[in-house]
CSV table of C-alpha atoms and ligand atoms in Angstrom, one decimal:
chain,number,residue,atom,x,y,z
A,1,MET,CA,72.2,128.1,130.0
A,2,SER,CA,73.5,130.5,132.4
A,3,THR,CA,69.8,132.0,133.2
A,4,HIS,CA,69.2,128.5,134.9
A,5,TYR,CA,72.2,127.7,136.7
A,6,ALA,CA,74.1,129.7,139.3
A,7,LYS,CA,77.4,130.6,137.8
A,8,PRO,CA,80.4,128.3,138.8
A,9,LEU,CA,77.0,125.4,138.1
A,10,ALA,CA,76.5,126.7,134.6
A,11,ARG,CA,80.8,126.9,133.8
A,12,LEU,CA,80.9,123.1,135.2
A,13,VAL,CA,78.1,121.9,132.9
A,14,GLY,CA,79.3,123.8,130.3
A,15,GLU,CA,83.0,122.0,130.4
A,16,PHE,CA,81.0,118.7,130.5
A,17,GLU,CA,79.4,119.9,127.4
A,18,LYS,CA,82.2,119.9,125.6
A,19,LEU,CA,83.0,115.5,126.1
A,20,PRO,CA,82.9,113.2,123.3
A,21,GLY,CA,78.8,111.7,123.0
A,22,ILE,CA,77.9,114.6,126.0
A,23,GLY,CA,75.1,116.4,125.8
A,24,PRO,CA,73.4,118.7,127.5
A,25,LYS,CA,71.5,116.6,129.5
A,26,SER,CA,74.0,114.3,130.2
A,27,ALA,CA,76.2,117.3,130.8
A,28,GLN,CA,73.7,118.5,133.6
A,29,ARG,CA,73.7,114.7,135.3
A,30,LEU,CA,77.0,114.8,135.8
A,31,ALA,CA,77.5,118.6,137.2
A,32,PHE,CA,75.0,117.8,139.6
A,33,HIS,CA,76.6,114.4,140.0
A,34,VAL,CA,79.9,116.0,140.9
A,35,LEU,CA,77.8,117.9,143.5
A,36,ARG,CA,76.7,115.5,145.3
A,37,ILE,CA,79.7,113.7,146.3
A,38,PRO,CA,82.2,114.0,148.6
A,39,GLU,CA,84.6,117.2,148.9
A,40,ASP,CA,87.7,115.0,148.4
A,41,GLU,CA,86.6,113.3,145.9
A,42,ALA,CA,85.3,116.1,143.7
A,43,HIS,CA,89.5,117.4,144.6
A,44,ALA,CA,90.6,114.0,143.3
A,45,LEU,CA,88.7,113.7,140.2
A,46,ALA,CA,90.1,117.4,138.8
A,47,ALA,CA,93.4,116.4,140.8
A,48,ALA,CA,93.6,113.9,138.1
A,49,ILE,CA,92.5,115.6,135.3
A,50,VAL,CA,95.9,118.1,135.8
A,51,ASP,CA,97.6,115.3,136.9
A,52,VAL,CA,97.1,113.4,133.0
A,53,ARG,CA,97.4,116.4,131.4
A,54,THR,CA,100.9,117.2,132.9
A,55,THR,CA,102.8,113.8,133.2
A,56,ILE,CA,101.0,111.5,129.7
A,57,LYS,CA,103.2,111.9,127.5
A,58,TYR,CA,103.4,110.1,123.6
A,59,CYS,CA,106.2,107.3,124.5
A,60,ARG,CA,109.5,108.0,122.5
A,61,VAL,CA,109.9,104.6,120.5
A,62,CYS,CA,106.4,103.4,119.8
A,63,GLY,CA,103.6,106.3,120.6
A,64,ASN,CA,102.1,104.8,123.6
A,65,PHE,CA,100.8,106.9,126.8
A,66,THR,CA,103.6,107.1,129.3
A,67,ASP,CA,104.9,109.1,131.8
A,68,GLN,CA,108.5,107.9,131.6
A,69,ASP,CA,110.6,108.9,128.5
A,70,THR,CA,109.9,105.3,127.5
A,71,CYS,CA,106.5,103.0,128.1
A,72,PHE,CA,106.9,100.7,130.3
A,73,ILE,CA,106.3,97.9,127.4
A,74,CYS,CA,109.6,99.3,125.5
A,75,THR,CA,111.8,99.0,128.3
A,76,ASP,CA,110.5,95.7,129.3
A,77,PRO,CA,113.7,93.1,129.0
A,78,ARG,CA,111.0,90.2,128.3
A,79,ARG,CA,108.9,91.3,125.3
A,80,ASP,CA,110.4,90.0,122.1
A,81,GLN,CA,111.6,92.9,120.0
A,82,SER,CA,111.7,90.9,116.7
A,83,LEU,CA,108.2,91.2,117.0
A,84,MET,CA,106.4,94.2,116.1
A,85,CYS,CA,102.6,95.0,116.3
A,86,ILE,CA,101.4,97.9,113.9
A,87,VAL,CA,97.9,99.7,116.1
A,88,ALA,CA,96.1,102.9,115.0
A,89,GLU,CA,95.6,104.1,118.6
A,90,ALA,CA,96.9,103.6,121.7
A,91,ARG,CA,93.4,102.4,122.7
A,92,ASP,CA,94.2,99.6,120.6
A,93,LEU,CA,97.1,98.8,121.9
A,94,ILE,CA,95.0,98.8,125.3
A,95,ALA,CA,92.7,96.6,124.0
A,96,MET,CA,95.4,93.7,122.4
A,97,GLU,CA,97.5,94.0,125.9
A,98,LYS,CA,94.3,92.4,127.1
A,99,THR,CA,93.9,89.3,125.3
A,100,ASN,CA,97.3,88.4,127.3
A,101,GLU,CA,98.5,86.5,124.5
A,102,PHE,CA,101.4,89.1,122.6
A,103,ARG,CA,104.4,89.1,123.5
A,104,GLY,CA,106.3,91.6,121.1
A,105,VAL,CA,106.3,95.5,120.9
A,106,TYR,CA,104.4,98.1,119.4
A,107,HIS,CA,103.8,100.3,117.4
A,108,VAL,CA,100.9,103.2,117.8
A,109,LEU,CA,101.0,105.3,114.6
A,110,GLN,CA,98.4,107.7,116.0
A,111,GLY,CA,95.6,107.8,113.3
A,112,VAL,CA,94.8,105.8,109.7
A,113,ILE,CA,95.1,107.1,106.6
A,114,SER,CA,91.7,108.7,105.8
A,115,PRO,CA,92.2,110.2,102.6
A,116,MET,CA,88.5,111.8,102.3
A,117,GLU,CA,89.3,113.4,105.6
A,118,GLY,CA,92.6,115.1,104.5
A,119,VAL,CA,94.6,112.3,106.5
A,120,GLY,CA,97.3,111.3,104.3
A,121,PRO,CA,100.4,108.8,105.5
A,122,ASP,CA,102.3,112.3,106.3
A,123,ARG,CA,100.2,112.5,109.3
A,124,LEU,CA,100.6,108.9,111.1
A,125,ARG,CA,104.0,108.0,113.0
A,126,ILE,CA,105.4,106.8,110.2
A,127,ALA,CA,109.1,108.0,110.0
A,128,GLU,CA,109.1,106.5,113.6
A,129,LEU,CA,107.9,103.4,112.1
A,130,GLN,CA,110.9,103.4,109.4
A,131,ASP,CA,113.6,104.4,111.9
A,132,ARG,CA,112.9,101.5,114.1
A,133,LEU,CA,112.3,98.7,111.2
A,134,SER,CA,115.9,99.9,109.6
A,135,GLY,CA,117.7,98.4,113.2
A,136,GLY,CA,117.2,95.0,111.5
A,137,ILE,CA,115.7,93.7,114.6
A,138,VAL,CA,112.3,93.3,113.6
A,139,ARG,CA,111.6,90.4,111.9
A,140,GLU,CA,108.0,89.7,111.6
A,141,VAL,CA,105.4,93.3,111.6
A,142,ILE,CA,101.3,92.4,112.3
A,143,LEU,CA,99.4,95.2,111.2
A,144,ALA,CA,96.4,95.4,113.4
A,145,THR,CA,94.4,97.7,111.9
A,146,ASN,CA,90.5,97.7,111.8
A,147,PRO,CA,89.0,95.8,108.8
A,148,THR,CA,87.5,99.4,107.8
A,149,VAL,CA,88.4,101.1,104.0
A,150,GLU,CA,90.8,103.5,106.1
A,151,GLY,CA,91.9,100.9,108.5
A,152,ASP,CA,92.5,98.3,105.1
A,153,THR,CA,94.1,101.6,103.1
A,154,THR,CA,96.9,102.0,105.6
A,155,ALA,CA,97.2,98.2,106.0
A,156,MET,CA,98.0,98.1,102.3
A,157,TYR,CA,100.3,101.5,102.1
A,158,LEU,CA,102.1,100.5,105.2
A,159,ALA,CA,103.0,96.7,103.7
A,160,ARG,CA,103.4,98.1,100.0
A,161,ASN,CA,104.5,101.5,100.3
A,162,ILE,CA,106.8,101.4,103.6
A,163,ILE,CA,107.5,98.2,104.9
A,164,LYS,CA,108.5,96.4,102.1
A,165,PRO,CA,110.6,98.9,100.1
A,166,LEU,CA,112.6,99.2,103.5
A,167,ASP,CA,113.4,95.6,103.9
A,168,PRO,CA,111.6,92.8,101.8
A,169,SER,CA,112.4,90.2,104.6
A,170,ILE,CA,110.4,91.5,106.7
A,171,LYS,CA,107.3,89.1,107.1
A,172,ILE,CA,104.7,91.0,106.9
A,173,THR,CA,100.9,89.8,108.8
A,174,ARG,CA,97.7,91.1,108.7
A,175,ILE,CA,95.2,90.7,112.0
A,176,ALA,CA,92.4,88.1,110.6
A,177,HIS,CA,89.0,89.5,110.1
A,178,GLY,CA,86.0,87.6,109.3
A,179,MET,CA,83.0,85.6,112.1
A,180,PRO,CA,82.9,87.4,114.8
A,181,ALA,CA,82.7,85.3,118.7
A,182,GLY,CA,79.9,84.3,119.2
A,183,GLY,CA,77.9,85.8,115.4
A,184,ASP,CA,75.5,83.9,113.5
A,185,LEU,CA,76.7,82.7,110.1
A,186,ASP,CA,72.7,83.1,108.8
A,187,TYR,CA,73.3,87.3,109.5
A,188,ALA,CA,76.9,87.6,108.6
A,189,ASP,CA,76.7,89.6,105.0
A,190,GLN,CA,78.9,89.0,102.6
A,191,ALA,CA,81.7,91.2,103.1
A,192,THR,CA,82.4,89.5,106.4
A,193,LEU,CA,82.4,85.8,104.8
A,194,ILE,CA,84.2,86.7,101.7
A,195,SER,CA,87.0,87.7,104.4
A,196,ALA,CA,86.0,84.3,106.5
A,197,LEU,CA,86.6,82.4,103.8
A,198,GLU,CA,89.7,84.0,102.8
A,199,TRP,CA,91.3,83.9,106.3
A,200,ARG,CA,90.2,80.3,107.0
A,201,ARG,CA,92.2,77.8,108.8
A,202,GLU,CA,93.2,74.5,108.0
A,203,LEU,CA,92.0,72.2,111.2
A,204,THR,CA,94.7,69.3,112.7
B,1,MET,CA,57.9,107.1,113.3
B,2,ALA,CA,58.3,107.5,109.5
B,3,GLN,CA,60.4,103.8,108.2
B,4,TYR,CA,60.6,104.3,104.9
B,5,ASN,CA,63.7,101.9,102.4
B,6,VAL,CA,66.0,103.1,100.3
B,7,THR,CA,68.8,101.0,97.9
B,8,GLY,CA,72.4,103.4,98.4
B,9,ILE,CA,75.9,103.6,99.0
B,10,VAL,CA,78.2,104.4,101.9
B,11,LEU,CA,79.9,107.5,100.8
B,12,ARG,CA,81.8,108.3,104.1
B,13,ARG,CA,81.1,107.5,107.7
B,14,VAL,CA,82.3,109.3,110.5
B,15,PRO,CA,82.0,107.2,114.3
B,16,TYR,CA,80.3,109.0,117.0
B,17,GLY,CA,80.1,108.4,120.6
B,18,GLU,CA,81.3,104.6,121.8
B,19,THR,CA,79.5,102.3,119.5
B,20,ASP,CA,77.8,104.3,117.0
B,21,ASN,CA,78.1,105.5,113.4
B,22,ILE,CA,77.0,108.2,111.3
B,23,ILE,CA,76.8,107.1,107.6
B,24,THR,CA,76.6,109.2,104.5
B,25,LEU,CA,74.6,107.4,101.8
B,26,TYR,CA,73.6,108.3,98.7
B,27,THR,CA,70.8,106.6,97.7
B,28,ARG,CA,68.4,105.9,94.4
B,29,GLU,CA,65.5,106.7,95.7
B,30,ARG,CA,66.5,110.2,98.2
B,31,GLY,CA,69.5,111.5,97.3
B,32,ARG,CA,71.5,112.1,100.0
B,33,VAL,CA,70.8,110.9,103.5
B,34,SER,CA,72.5,111.2,106.6
B,35,ALA,CA,71.5,108.7,109.2
B,36,ILE,CA,72.9,106.9,112.4
B,37,ALA,CA,73.8,103.4,113.1
B,38,LYS,CA,73.4,102.7,116.5
B,39,GLY,CA,76.2,100.0,117.7
B,40,ALA,CA,77.4,99.8,114.5
B,41,ARG,CA,81.2,99.4,115.8
B,42,LYS,CA,80.7,96.1,117.6
B,43,PRO,CA,81.8,93.7,115.9
B,44,ILE,CA,78.9,91.8,116.7
B,45,SER,CA,76.4,94.1,115.5
B,46,ARG,CA,74.5,93.1,112.5
B,47,LEU,CA,74.4,96.8,111.2
B,48,ALA,CA,78.7,97.0,110.7
B,49,GLY,CA,78.8,95.3,107.2
B,50,ALA,CA,76.6,97.2,105.7
B,51,CYS,CA,77.6,100.6,107.7
B,52,GLU,CA,80.5,100.4,106.1
B,53,THR,CA,82.6,103.2,103.8
B,54,LEU,CA,81.6,101.9,100.0
B,55,THR,CA,79.2,99.3,100.1
B,56,CYS,CA,76.4,99.3,98.8
B,57,GLY,CA,73.3,98.1,100.1
B,58,ARG,CA,69.6,98.2,100.9
B,59,TYR,CA,68.5,99.9,104.0
B,60,ASN,CA,65.7,100.6,106.2
B,61,LEU,CA,66.0,103.6,107.8
B,62,ALA,CA,63.3,105.2,110.3
B,63,GLY,CA,62.5,109.4,110.8
B,64,GLY,CA,64.4,110.2,113.9
B,65,LYS,CA,65.1,113.3,116.3
B,66,SER,CA,67.2,115.4,114.3
B,67,LEU,CA,68.7,112.0,111.9
B,68,ASP,CA,67.2,109.2,110.7
B,69,ILE,CA,67.7,106.1,112.4
B,70,VAL,CA,69.4,102.9,110.2
B,71,THR,CA,67.2,99.9,111.0
B,72,GLN,CA,68.2,97.1,109.5
B,73,ALA,CA,70.4,97.2,106.4
B,74,GLU,CA,71.7,94.4,104.0
B,75,VAL,CA,74.7,94.2,101.8
B,76,LYS,CA,74.1,93.8,98.3
B,77,ASP,CA,77.7,94.3,97.1
B,78,ALA,CA,80.8,95.1,99.5
B,79,PHE,CA,83.2,95.8,95.6
B,80,PRO,CA,85.7,92.8,97.9
B,81,SER,CA,88.2,93.6,95.2
B,82,LEU,CA,88.5,97.1,96.2
B,83,ARG,CA,89.4,95.5,99.4
B,84,LYS,CA,92.8,94.4,98.0
B,85,ASP,CA,94.4,96.7,95.9
B,86,LEU,CA,95.7,100.5,97.4
B,87,SER,CA,95.5,102.6,94.5
B,88,ARG,CA,92.0,101.0,93.4
B,89,LEU,CA,90.6,102.0,97.0
B,90,ALA,CA,91.8,105.1,97.2
B,91,GLY,CA,89.8,106.0,93.4
B,92,ALA,CA,87.1,104.8,95.2
B,93,GLN,CA,87.2,106.9,98.3
B,94,TYR,CA,87.7,109.8,95.4
B,95,LEU,CA,84.7,109.0,93.6
B,96,ALA,CA,82.9,109.0,96.9
B,97,GLU,CA,84.1,112.2,97.6
B,98,ALA,CA,83.7,114.0,94.1
B,99,LEU,CA,80.4,113.0,94.5
B,100,ASN,CA,79.4,114.0,97.8
B,101,HIS,CA,80.4,117.7,96.7
B,102,PHE,CA,78.1,118.0,94.1
B,103,VAL,CA,75.1,116.8,95.8
B,104,VAL,CA,72.8,118.0,98.6
B,105,GLU,CA,70.9,116.4,101.1
B,106,GLU,CA,67.2,115.0,99.6
B,107,ASP,CA,67.7,115.6,96.2
B,108,ALA,CA,67.2,112.4,94.3
B,109,HIS,CA,68.8,112.0,90.7
B,110,PRO,CA,68.9,108.3,90.3
B,111,ASP,CA,71.6,108.4,87.4
B,112,LEU,CA,74.3,109.8,89.9
B,113,PHE,CA,73.4,106.8,92.1
B,114,THR,CA,74.2,103.9,88.6
B,115,LEU,CA,77.2,106.2,88.1
B,116,LEU,CA,78.7,105.7,91.7
B,117,ARG,CA,77.7,101.8,91.3
B,118,ALA,CA,79.4,102.2,88.0
B,119,GLY,CA,82.5,104.1,89.0
B,120,LEU,CA,82.6,101.6,91.9
B,121,LEU,CA,82.4,98.2,90.1
B,122,LEU,CA,84.8,100.1,87.3
B,123,MET,CA,87.7,100.6,89.9
B,124,GLU,CA,87.1,97.0,90.7
B,125,ARG,CA,87.3,96.0,88.0
B,126,ALA,CA,88.8,98.7,84.4
B,127,ASP,CA,91.9,97.5,82.6
B,128,ASP,CA,93.2,101.4,83.8
B,129,PRO,CA,91.6,102.5,86.7
B,130,GLN,CA,93.2,106.1,86.0
B,131,THR,CA,91.1,105.6,82.9
B,132,ALA,CA,87.4,105.5,84.8
B,133,VAL,CA,88.6,107.9,86.6
B,134,ARG,CA,88.7,110.9,84.3
B,135,TRP,CA,85.3,108.6,82.4
B,136,TYR,CA,83.6,108.9,86.2
B,137,GLU,CA,84.7,112.6,86.2
B,138,LEU,CA,83.0,113.7,82.6
B,139,ARG,CA,80.2,111.4,83.5
B,140,LEU,CA,79.8,113.5,87.0
B,141,LEU,CA,80.4,117.2,85.3
B,142,GLU,CA,77.9,115.8,82.9
B,143,LEU,CA,75.2,114.9,85.4
B,144,ALA,CA,75.8,117.7,87.7
B,145,GLY,CA,75.5,119.9,84.8
B,146,TYR,CA,78.0,120.7,83.9
B,147,GLY,CA,79.5,118.6,80.9
B,148,PRO,CA,81.7,119.8,78.7
B,149,ASP,CA,81.6,120.5,75.4
B,150,LEU,CA,84.7,118.7,74.0
B,151,CYS,CA,83.6,118.1,70.0
B,152,SER,CA,83.3,122.1,68.9
B,153,CYS,CA,85.1,125.2,70.0
B,154,VAL,CA,83.2,127.2,72.6
B,155,ILE,CA,84.8,130.6,70.8
B,156,CYS,CA,84.3,129.7,67.4
B,157,GLY,CA,82.1,126.9,67.2
B,158,GLU,CA,84.9,125.2,64.8
B,159,THR,CA,85.1,121.4,65.0
B,160,VAL,CA,88.0,119.9,67.1
B,161,PRO,CA,89.9,118.6,66.2
B,162,ARG,CA,90.4,120.5,62.9
B,163,ASP,CA,90.1,118.8,59.2
B,164,ASN,CA,93.8,118.8,58.7
B,165,ALA,CA,95.2,118.6,62.1
B,166,SER,CA,98.5,117.3,63.1
B,167,GLN,CA,99.6,115.4,65.7
B,168,THR,CA,101.4,118.5,67.4
B,169,ASP,CA,97.9,120.7,67.7
B,170,ILE,CA,97.8,122.2,71.0
B,171,TYR,CA,94.3,122.8,71.8
B,172,ALA,CA,93.1,123.6,75.7
B,173,LEU,CA,89.9,123.3,78.2
B,174,SER,CA,88.3,126.3,79.0
B,175,VAL,CA,87.6,125.6,82.7
B,176,ALA,CA,85.3,128.3,83.3
B,177,ASN,CA,83.2,127.9,79.9
B,178,GLY,CA,83.3,124.4,80.1
B,179,GLY,CA,84.1,123.6,76.4
B,180,ALA,CA,87.5,123.1,74.4
B,181,LEU,CA,89.2,125.9,72.3
B,182,CYS,CA,90.8,124.6,69.3
B,183,THR,CA,93.9,125.9,67.8
B,184,ASP,CA,93.6,129.3,67.0
B,185,HIS,CA,92.2,130.2,70.9
B,186,ALA,CA,93.5,127.9,72.7
B,187,ASN,CA,96.7,130.2,75.3
B,188,PRO,CA,97.5,127.7,77.4
B,189,ASN,CA,99.9,129.4,78.8
B,190,GLY,CA,98.4,133.2,78.6
B,191,TYR,CA,94.9,132.6,79.7
B,192,GLU,CA,95.2,131.1,83.4
B,193,ASP,CA,91.6,129.2,82.4
B,194,HIS,CA,93.3,127.0,79.8
B,195,ALA,CA,94.0,123.5,80.5
B,196,ALA,CA,96.4,122.8,77.8
B,197,LEU,CA,95.4,119.4,75.4
B,198,THR,CA,97.7,117.6,72.8
B,199,PHE,CA,95.9,116.6,70.0
B,200,ASP,CA,96.2,113.1,72.2
B,201,ALA,CA,94.7,114.8,75.3
B,202,LEU,CA,92.0,116.0,73.6
B,203,ASP,CA,91.0,112.8,71.5
B,204,TYR,CA,91.8,110.6,74.9
B,205,LEU,CA,88.6,112.6,77.1
B,206,GLN,CA,86.8,112.7,73.2
B,207,HIS,CA,86.9,108.7,73.0
B,208,LEU,CA,86.1,108.5,77.0
B,209,ASN,CA,83.0,111.3,76.8
B,210,ALA,CA,80.9,109.3,73.7
B,211,HIS,CA,81.1,106.3,76.7
B,212,GLY,CA,77.7,106.7,78.5
B,213,LEU,CA,76.7,105.3,82.0
B,214,GLU,CA,75.4,102.2,79.8
B,215,HIS,CA,79.0,101.2,78.6
B,216,ILE,CA,80.7,100.6,81.2
B,217,ARG,CA,82.4,97.2,79.9
B,218,ALA,CA,84.2,99.1,77.0
B,219,VAL,CA,85.3,101.5,79.9
B,220,ALA,CA,86.4,98.9,81.9
B,221,LYS,CA,88.3,98.1,78.2
B,222,ILE,CA,90.2,101.4,77.5
B,223,PRO,CA,93.8,101.3,77.6
B,224,SER,CA,95.9,103.5,79.5
B,225,PRO,CA,97.1,105.9,77.6
B,226,SER,CA,100.8,107.9,77.2
B,227,GLU,CA,101.9,109.3,80.7
B,228,ALA,CA,101.7,112.8,79.0
B,229,THR,CA,98.2,112.1,77.9
B,230,ALA,CA,96.8,110.7,81.5
B,231,GLY,CA,98.6,113.7,83.2
B,232,LEU,CA,96.7,116.7,80.7
B,233,ALA,CA,93.7,114.8,81.1
B,234,ARG,CA,94.0,114.5,84.9
B,235,MET,CA,94.8,118.3,85.3
B,236,ALA,CA,92.2,119.6,82.5
B,237,LEU,CA,89.3,117.8,84.4
B,238,ARG,CA,90.8,118.6,88.1
B,239,ARG,CA,90.8,122.0,87.4
B,240,THR,CA,87.2,122.3,86.1
B,241,ILE,CA,86.4,120.4,89.2
B,242,ARG,CA,87.8,122.5,91.2
B,243,TRP,CA,86.8,126.1,89.3
B,244,ARG,CA,82.5,124.1,89.9
B,245,ILE,CA,82.9,123.2,93.8
B,246,ASP,CA,85.4,126.3,94.5
B,247,GLY,CA,87.7,124.4,96.1
B,248,ASP,CA,89.8,120.5,96.4
B,249,LEU,CA,88.9,117.2,96.8
B,250,ARG,CA,90.9,116.0,99.9
B,251,SER,CA,91.2,112.9,98.5
B,252,ALA,CA,92.9,113.9,95.0
B,253,PRO,CA,96.6,114.0,96.4
B,254,PHE,CA,96.6,110.1,98.4
B,255,MET,CA,95.1,109.0,94.8
B,256,ASP,CA,97.4,111.0,92.3
B,257,SER,CA,100.3,109.7,94.5
B,258,LEU,CA,98.7,105.9,93.6
B,259,LEU,CA,97.6,106.1,90.4
B,260,SER,CA,99.8,108.4,88.7
B,261,PRO,CA,103.1,107.9,90.7
B,262,GLY,CA,106.1,109.8,88.7
B,263,ARG,CA,104.0,112.1,88.5
B,264,PRO,CA,104.7,115.9,89.8
B,265,PRO,CA,101.5,116.5,92.5
B,266,ASP,CA,98.4,118.3,90.8
B,267,GLU,CA,99.3,122.3,91.0
B,268,THR,CA,97.3,124.2,93.4
B,269,SER,CA,97.8,127.4,91.3
B,270,PRO,CA,95.5,127.1,88.0
B,271,HIS,CA,98.5,130.1,86.9
B,272,GLN,CA,100.3,127.0,85.7
B,273,SER,CA,99.9,124.7,82.7
B,274,THR,CA,102.2,123.7,80.4
B,275,VAL,CA,102.6,121.2,77.8
B,276,ALA,CA,104.3,117.9,79.0
C,301,LIG,ZN1,106.5,102.2,124.7
C,302,LIG,ZN1,88.0,129.0,68.1
């Protein structure tokens, strides 16, 4: 590669190639794009990358990304501290926030239990969760992990092995799964239909 | 692009890019096959269900540049009861990982497919999931060519247990030789190769080993042994697998913590093995 590019360009292409989902072709396209944009935009891009790395850290309470000690959700007095939504990753928290429906607080596990990949419960933010739940403030926990093998494993583990033994009076719920909005019943597979039936709701 | 149809079970699913998955299938027709399922992480994807780990399905694959591409997929069995029981789901993940370690790409072995499917059905239905795992391990070792001979001593050939056997006899499984050791040749504390077996543990493993792939209904009914027997059987087979694949299965500690709670975690050094 270095034989085809000037050295600084080769370096940039090389850096882009390290990004997830970026192959050599895309890396070259991005690098050429950077060469075409005005110089101040290039500076802004470089500064944003450095800035995010130096200022963003994990919220001390919930594990969300923040530039403060505690994130804006945890410090918001209008948030219902008795209702906690547990998510695997900060990006899941953002997805939930985009609904504008949830008014409780979050706990970000920063991963899921993935036995086959060697990720056990000890690698997740479970000690922090136990600390928060033992305060007696949280009355309901919503487990919002994906309906995958790893997501189900994590949700069942938290419910049975962590939350129930700690405080059996905490209500534990799991987000519903079944038919996606805009989905076609005719094409739904067995697993989806079983979930959809199980999580059905009475119409009133 | 050549297209082909296979029936397989998803052993592993790794997210790739924004919405894709790379899945590892164990297929009846071609053995292990890896393929990319484009868009399978979108909620409305028609591939999502069939491309989830521990799902048995029918897959249409097309030869791609580096990886085959899943063009169509249909769920045959999603083993839904596994998703409601944490320890059985953990066991099922162990079964998939174990098989993945004993197979190579594109080497068809239909009996291994049958075994995996039987193993997942057993994880859903067996009275004792731990017994189902031990049976699966024995069958997997056998199909991979490493089945231990549990009925005679690998050193002297004497039938075990001996005729006038007593409940306090100590036998062993020779991990390296893949066979039982009689009371005279078993030296559980002296040789790192010997995994100790009590009379009951040997009897339990022999009983499991007598059940072939066609006997899964009977396997499902085998009651759980005593904790001591279960522990020795687990250790003997775990060490045999470790010897064969030269490493540990990553999902074993999590499964053990759920299926055998209260037992000490599996030793990592093969040096200590004591009779409980
Ligand atoms: Zn926070
Ligand atoms: Zn002997």
